[in-house]
Amino acid sequence: MRIDVLGVGFDNLTMDEAVDRGLVLLHEEGAHYVVTPNPEIVEVCRENAAAKAAVNGADLVLPDGVGVIKGAAMLGTPLKEKTPGIEFAARLMERMAGEGLSLYLLGAKPGVAEQAAEKLAAQHPGLVIAGTHDGYFKEDGPVVEAIRQSGADAVFVCLGAPKQELWMAKNGPATGARLLCGLGGSLDVFAGVVERAPKFWSDHGLEWFYRLCKEPRRIGRMMKLPLFLVHVKQEKRKK
Ligand code: UDP
């Protein structure tokens, strides 16, 4: 059973359990997709029914950061631990490399996915990079066809939220891949274009603050975080 945080149902798993589950999905017939909502995306889902359906329709819904963990605890239904998308992706690639599985990288500005592909192939010997495509395309059809032709087992879909969740829900089955993961800005990090917050900051639940200092233009988006906490408090009172 999923744990509800303001209308989004989260799977209550440790990182190890989440990665195991990802592997199982990779070996099951049909297309599956993983989403990793943070408080900002939960807030988007409260206002956007299509986004909410795409997020809740995922086969695996993982809490990306400390905000969702705090929210769930405040509501009296704690989640085991945060399972950030980028760490989930790294662990999944390790396991995929061991099995010689293939991965397609979709998203980010032109050139970034190729750069990420080079680095990831070097970091994970055995992992096959089936192909790459930037995230600024007009029509889905040719991109879906390119993924299908590549024969990829999995796809990292990094188009930002909620675009990537809607994209996976709509196009997942036609890609022929068995697992699609919506991972926001992860390709920028894998490519080395954007730095992830040092461990100190994430250990103290302050990754968001680090990102804000690096990219002040995110302030508008980040105002959703206090709003999320207000909504959690309202929900708690209702309960
Ligand atoms: N992006 C994309 N296509 C778009 C819009 C965004 O490929 O139409 C990419 C963007 O270049 C970036 C990622 O999606 O690499 C979103 O990054 P952001 O930091 O906003 O995501 P977060 O990790 O915060 O969810």
Short mmCIF file of C-alpha atoms and ligand atoms in Angstrom, two decimals:
data_model
loop_
_atom_site.label_atom_id
_atom_site.label_comp_id
_atom_site.label_asym_id
_atom_site.label_seq_id
_atom_site.Cartn_x
_atom_site.Cartn_y
_atom_site.Cartn_z
CA MET A 1 0.00 0.00 0.00
CA ARG A 2 1.28 3.47 -0.84
CA ILE A 3 1.67 6.31 1.62
CA ASP A 4 -0.38 9.34 0.67
CA VAL A 5 1.21 12.78 0.85
CA LEU A 6 -1.26 15.43 -0.34
CA GLY A 7 -2.70 13.18 -3.04
CA VAL A 8 0.52 11.58 -4.27
CA GLY A 9 1.02 7.94 -3.25
CA PHE A 10 4.63 7.04 -2.36
CA ASP A 11 6.12 3.55 -2.23
CA ASN A 12 7.59 2.94 1.22
CA LEU A 13 10.95 1.39 0.34
CA THR A 14 14.60 1.67 1.32
CA MET A 15 17.02 2.51 -1.49
CA ASP A 16 18.09 -1.17 -1.65
CA GLU A 17 14.47 -2.29 -1.94
CA ALA A 18 13.72 0.36 -4.58
CA VAL A 19 16.67 -0.74 -6.74
CA ASP A 20 15.66 -4.40 -6.39
CA ARG A 21 12.14 -3.48 -7.45
CA GLY A 22 13.53 -1.55 -10.44
CA LEU A 23 15.44 -4.63 -11.55
CA VAL A 24 12.34 -6.80 -11.25
CA LEU A 25 10.40 -4.34 -13.42
CA LEU A 26 13.25 -4.36 -15.95
CA HIS A 27 12.76 -8.07 -16.40
CA GLU A 28 8.95 -8.06 -16.50
CA GLU A 29 7.06 -7.96 -19.79
CA GLY A 30 5.68 -4.57 -20.84
CA ALA A 31 6.61 -0.97 -20.11
CA HIS A 32 7.00 0.34 -16.55
CA TYR A 33 7.95 3.76 -15.27
CA VAL A 34 9.48 5.30 -12.19
CA VAL A 35 8.89 8.81 -10.84
CA THR A 36 10.73 10.61 -8.03
CA PRO A 37 8.54 13.49 -6.85
CA ASN A 38 9.80 16.24 -4.52
CA PRO A 39 7.53 18.73 -2.69
CA GLU A 40 7.50 21.00 -5.74
CA ILE A 41 6.05 18.22 -7.88
CA VAL A 42 3.51 17.28 -5.19
CA GLU A 43 2.37 20.89 -5.30
CA VAL A 44 2.15 20.78 -9.12
CA CYS A 45 0.01 17.61 -8.80
CA ARG A 46 -2.42 19.39 -6.45
CA GLU A 47 -3.22 21.82 -9.26
CA ASN A 48 -2.74 19.69 -12.37
CA ALA A 49 -4.93 16.58 -12.61
CA ALA A 50 -3.09 15.18 -15.64
CA ALA A 51 0.27 15.47 -13.88
CA LYS A 52 -1.20 13.82 -10.79
CA ALA A 53 -2.56 10.91 -12.82
CA ALA A 54 0.80 10.43 -14.56
CA VAL A 55 2.68 10.48 -11.25
CA ASN A 56 0.30 8.15 -9.42
CA GLY A 57 0.14 5.89 -12.47
CA ALA A 58 3.85 5.06 -12.15
CA ASP A 59 5.01 1.58 -11.16
CA LEU A 60 7.39 3.04 -8.62
CA VAL A 61 6.91 6.38 -6.84
CA LEU A 62 10.02 7.32 -4.85
CA PRO A 63 10.43 10.32 -2.49
CA ASP A 64 13.23 12.39 -4.04
CA GLY A 65 14.21 14.40 -1.00
CA VAL A 66 13.91 15.27 2.64
CA GLY A 67 10.81 17.47 2.12
CA VAL A 68 8.52 14.56 1.29
CA ILE A 69 10.02 12.51 4.14
CA LYS A 70 9.25 15.36 6.58
CA GLY A 71 5.74 15.75 5.17
CA ALA A 72 4.95 12.04 5.52
CA ALA A 73 6.26 12.01 9.11
CA MET A 74 4.19 15.09 10.00
CA LEU A 75 1.12 13.31 8.68
CA GLY A 76 1.81 10.35 10.98
CA THR A 77 2.63 7.96 8.13
CA PRO A 78 6.44 7.98 7.93
CA LEU A 79 8.36 6.74 4.92
CA LYS A 80 11.47 4.58 5.44
CA GLU A 81 14.00 6.91 3.78
CA LYS A 82 14.58 9.39 0.98
CA THR A 83 15.45 7.75 -2.33
CA PRO A 84 16.79 10.54 -4.57
CA GLY A 85 16.28 9.87 -8.26
CA ILE A 86 19.90 10.47 -9.15
CA GLU A 87 21.15 7.95 -6.57
CA PHE A 88 18.52 5.44 -7.61
CA ALA A 89 19.70 5.88 -11.21
CA ALA A 90 23.36 5.35 -10.27
CA ARG A 91 22.55 2.17 -8.36
CA LEU A 92 20.33 0.90 -11.17
CA MET A 93 23.12 1.44 -13.72
CA GLU A 94 25.52 -0.57 -11.56
CA ARG A 95 23.13 -3.51 -11.61
CA MET A 96 22.35 -3.07 -15.32
CA ALA A 97 26.07 -3.07 -16.12
CA GLY A 98 26.44 -6.40 -14.31
CA GLU A 99 23.84 -7.87 -16.63
CA GLY A 100 25.03 -6.13 -19.80
CA LEU A 101 21.70 -4.31 -20.22
CA SER A 102 21.22 -1.24 -22.40
CA LEU A 103 20.19 2.30 -21.59
CA TYR A 104 18.92 5.21 -23.69
CA LEU A 105 19.47 8.77 -22.44
CA LEU A 106 16.75 11.27 -23.33
CA GLY A 107 16.74 14.92 -22.30
CA ALA A 108 18.72 18.07 -21.48
CA LYS A 109 20.24 20.58 -23.90
CA PRO A 110 21.85 19.37 -27.16
CA GLY A 111 25.19 17.68 -26.50
CA VAL A 112 24.61 17.01 -22.79
CA ALA A 113 23.18 13.47 -23.16
CA GLU A 114 26.18 12.49 -25.36
CA GLN A 115 28.58 13.88 -22.75
CA ALA A 116 26.75 11.98 -20.01
CA ALA A 117 26.82 8.81 -22.15
CA GLU A 118 30.61 8.96 -22.42
CA LYS A 119 31.08 9.42 -18.69
CA LEU A 120 28.52 6.79 -17.68
CA ALA A 121 29.93 4.18 -20.06
CA ALA A 122 33.39 4.76 -18.55
CA GLN A 123 32.04 4.58 -14.98
CA HIS A 124 29.95 1.45 -15.55
CA PRO A 125 31.84 -1.05 -17.70
CA GLY A 126 29.33 -3.50 -19.14
CA LEU A 127 26.54 -0.95 -19.41
CA VAL A 128 25.49 -0.50 -23.03
CA ILE A 129 24.44 3.02 -24.03
CA ALA A 130 21.84 2.33 -26.70
CA GLY A 131 21.50 5.95 -27.82
CA THR A 132 20.93 9.56 -26.82
CA HIS A 133 18.60 12.42 -27.75
CA ASP A 134 18.30 15.96 -26.44
CA GLY A 135 15.13 17.09 -24.68
CA TYR A 136 14.14 19.95 -26.98
CA PHE A 137 12.19 18.16 -29.72
CA LYS A 138 8.85 19.18 -31.20
CA GLU A 139 7.28 15.80 -32.00
CA ASP A 140 7.30 12.66 -29.89
CA GLY A 141 6.99 10.23 -32.84
CA PRO A 142 10.56 10.29 -34.21
CA VAL A 143 12.05 10.17 -30.70
CA VAL A 144 9.89 7.19 -29.71
CA GLU A 145 10.90 5.47 -32.94
CA ALA A 146 14.61 6.14 -32.32
CA ILE A 147 14.33 4.55 -28.86
CA ARG A 148 12.44 1.56 -30.25
CA GLN A 149 15.06 1.09 -32.98
CA SER A 150 17.83 1.23 -30.38
CA GLY A 151 16.35 -1.78 -28.56
CA ALA A 152 17.09 -0.15 -25.19
CA ASP A 153 16.07 -2.05 -22.06
CA ALA A 154 15.71 1.17 -20.05
CA VAL A 155 15.36 4.91 -20.73
CA PHE A 156 16.29 7.84 -18.51
CA VAL A 157 13.76 10.55 -19.34
CA CYS A 158 15.11 13.91 -18.19
CA LEU A 159 12.71 16.59 -19.45
CA GLY A 160 11.83 18.26 -16.15
CA ALA A 161 8.56 17.75 -14.26
CA PRO A 162 5.74 17.26 -15.05
CA LYS A 163 6.73 17.01 -18.72
CA GLN A 164 8.74 13.82 -18.22
CA GLU A 165 5.99 12.09 -16.21
CA LEU A 166 3.37 12.91 -18.87
CA TRP A 167 5.80 11.80 -21.59
CA MET A 168 6.47 8.43 -19.96
CA ALA A 169 2.79 7.73 -19.26
CA LYS A 170 1.89 8.48 -22.89
CA ASN A 171 4.86 7.09 -24.80
CA GLY A 172 6.35 4.41 -22.53
CA PRO A 173 4.75 1.35 -24.18
CA ALA A 174 5.60 2.48 -27.73
CA THR A 175 9.34 2.78 -26.93
CA GLY A 176 9.63 -0.98 -26.44
CA ALA A 177 11.72 -0.38 -23.29
CA ARG A 178 10.72 -2.18 -20.11
CA LEU A 179 11.70 0.57 -17.67
CA LEU A 180 11.59 4.36 -18.01
CA CYS A 181 12.81 6.62 -15.21
CA GLY A 182 11.91 10.32 -14.92
CA LEU A 183 15.03 11.97 -13.53
CA GLY A 184 14.80 15.76 -13.98
CA GLY A 185 18.20 17.41 -14.20
CA SER A 186 20.21 14.20 -13.67
CA LEU A 187 21.80 14.17 -17.14
CA ASP A 188 23.28 17.61 -16.44
CA VAL A 189 24.90 16.16 -13.32
CA PHE A 190 26.07 12.95 -15.02
CA ALA A 191 27.57 15.04 -17.84
CA GLY A 192 29.33 17.29 -15.31
CA VAL A 193 27.47 20.40 -16.53
CA VAL A 194 25.81 20.93 -13.12
CA GLU A 195 27.33 20.01 -9.77
CA ARG A 196 25.34 18.14 -7.16
CA ALA A 197 25.38 19.52 -3.62
CA PRO A 198 28.26 18.17 -1.53
CA LYS A 199 27.32 15.39 0.90
CA PHE A 200 27.35 17.74 3.91
CA TRP A 201 24.43 19.72 2.48
CA SER A 202 22.31 16.73 1.49
CA ASP A 203 23.04 14.95 4.80
CA HIS A 204 21.59 17.98 6.57
CA GLY A 205 18.54 18.22 4.35
CA LEU A 206 19.87 21.40 2.76
CA GLU A 207 20.45 20.33 -0.85
CA TRP A 208 17.66 22.71 -1.90
CA PHE A 209 19.48 25.64 -0.25
CA TYR A 210 22.75 24.77 -2.02
CA ARG A 211 20.94 24.67 -5.36
CA LEU A 212 19.25 27.97 -4.61
CA CYS A 213 22.62 29.64 -3.94
CA LYS A 214 24.00 28.23 -7.20
CA GLU A 215 20.90 29.03 -9.27
CA PRO A 216 19.03 31.98 -7.68
CA ARG A 217 16.52 31.97 -10.55
CA ARG A 218 15.00 28.85 -8.93
CA ILE A 219 13.51 31.01 -6.16
CA GLY A 220 10.02 31.06 -7.76
CA ARG A 221 9.96 27.27 -7.96
CA MET A 222 11.34 26.90 -4.47
CA MET A 223 8.59 28.99 -2.94
CA LYS A 224 6.53 25.83 -3.45
CA LEU A 225 8.46 24.23 -0.58
CA PRO A 226 7.03 26.41 2.24
CA LEU A 227 3.64 26.14 0.55
CA PHE A 228 3.97 22.34 0.69
CA LEU A 229 4.61 22.51 4.43
CA VAL A 230 1.59 24.77 4.94
CA HIS A 231 -0.58 22.30 3.05
CA VAL A 232 0.80 19.37 5.06
CA LYS A 233 -0.06 21.22 8.29
CA GLN A 234 -3.59 21.91 7.01
CA GLU A 235 -3.98 18.24 6.11
CA LYS A 236 -2.73 17.17 9.53
CA ARG A 237 -5.31 19.39 11.23
CA LYS A 238 -8.06 17.85 9.08
CA LYS A 239 -6.94 14.37 10.11
N1 UDP B 1 14.59 19.95 -20.20
C1 UDP B 1 14.45 19.30 -21.41
N2 UDP B 1 13.42 19.67 -22.22
C2 UDP B 1 12.54 20.63 -21.88
C3 UDP B 1 12.68 21.27 -20.62
C4 UDP B 1 13.72 20.89 -19.80
O1 UDP B 1 15.23 18.41 -21.76
O2 UDP B 1 11.64 20.91 -22.67
C5 UDP B 1 15.71 19.52 -19.34
C6 UDP B 1 16.60 20.63 -18.84
O3 UDP B 1 17.58 20.93 -19.83
C7 UDP B 1 17.20 19.99 -17.60
C8 UDP B 1 16.06 19.12 -17.10
O4 UDP B 1 15.16 18.96 -18.17
O5 UDP B 1 18.28 19.18 -17.95
C9 UDP B 1 15.26 19.70 -15.94
O6 UDP B 1 16.11 20.09 -14.98
P1 UDP B 1 15.60 20.70 -13.59
O7 UDP B 1 16.82 21.08 -12.87
O8 UDP B 1 14.54 21.71 -13.81
O9 UDP B 1 14.90 19.42 -12.95
P2 UDP B 1 14.82 18.92 -11.46
O10 UDP B 1 16.01 18.03 -11.27
O11 UDP B 1 14.77 20.12 -10.57
O12 UDP B 1 13.53 18.16 -11.49
#
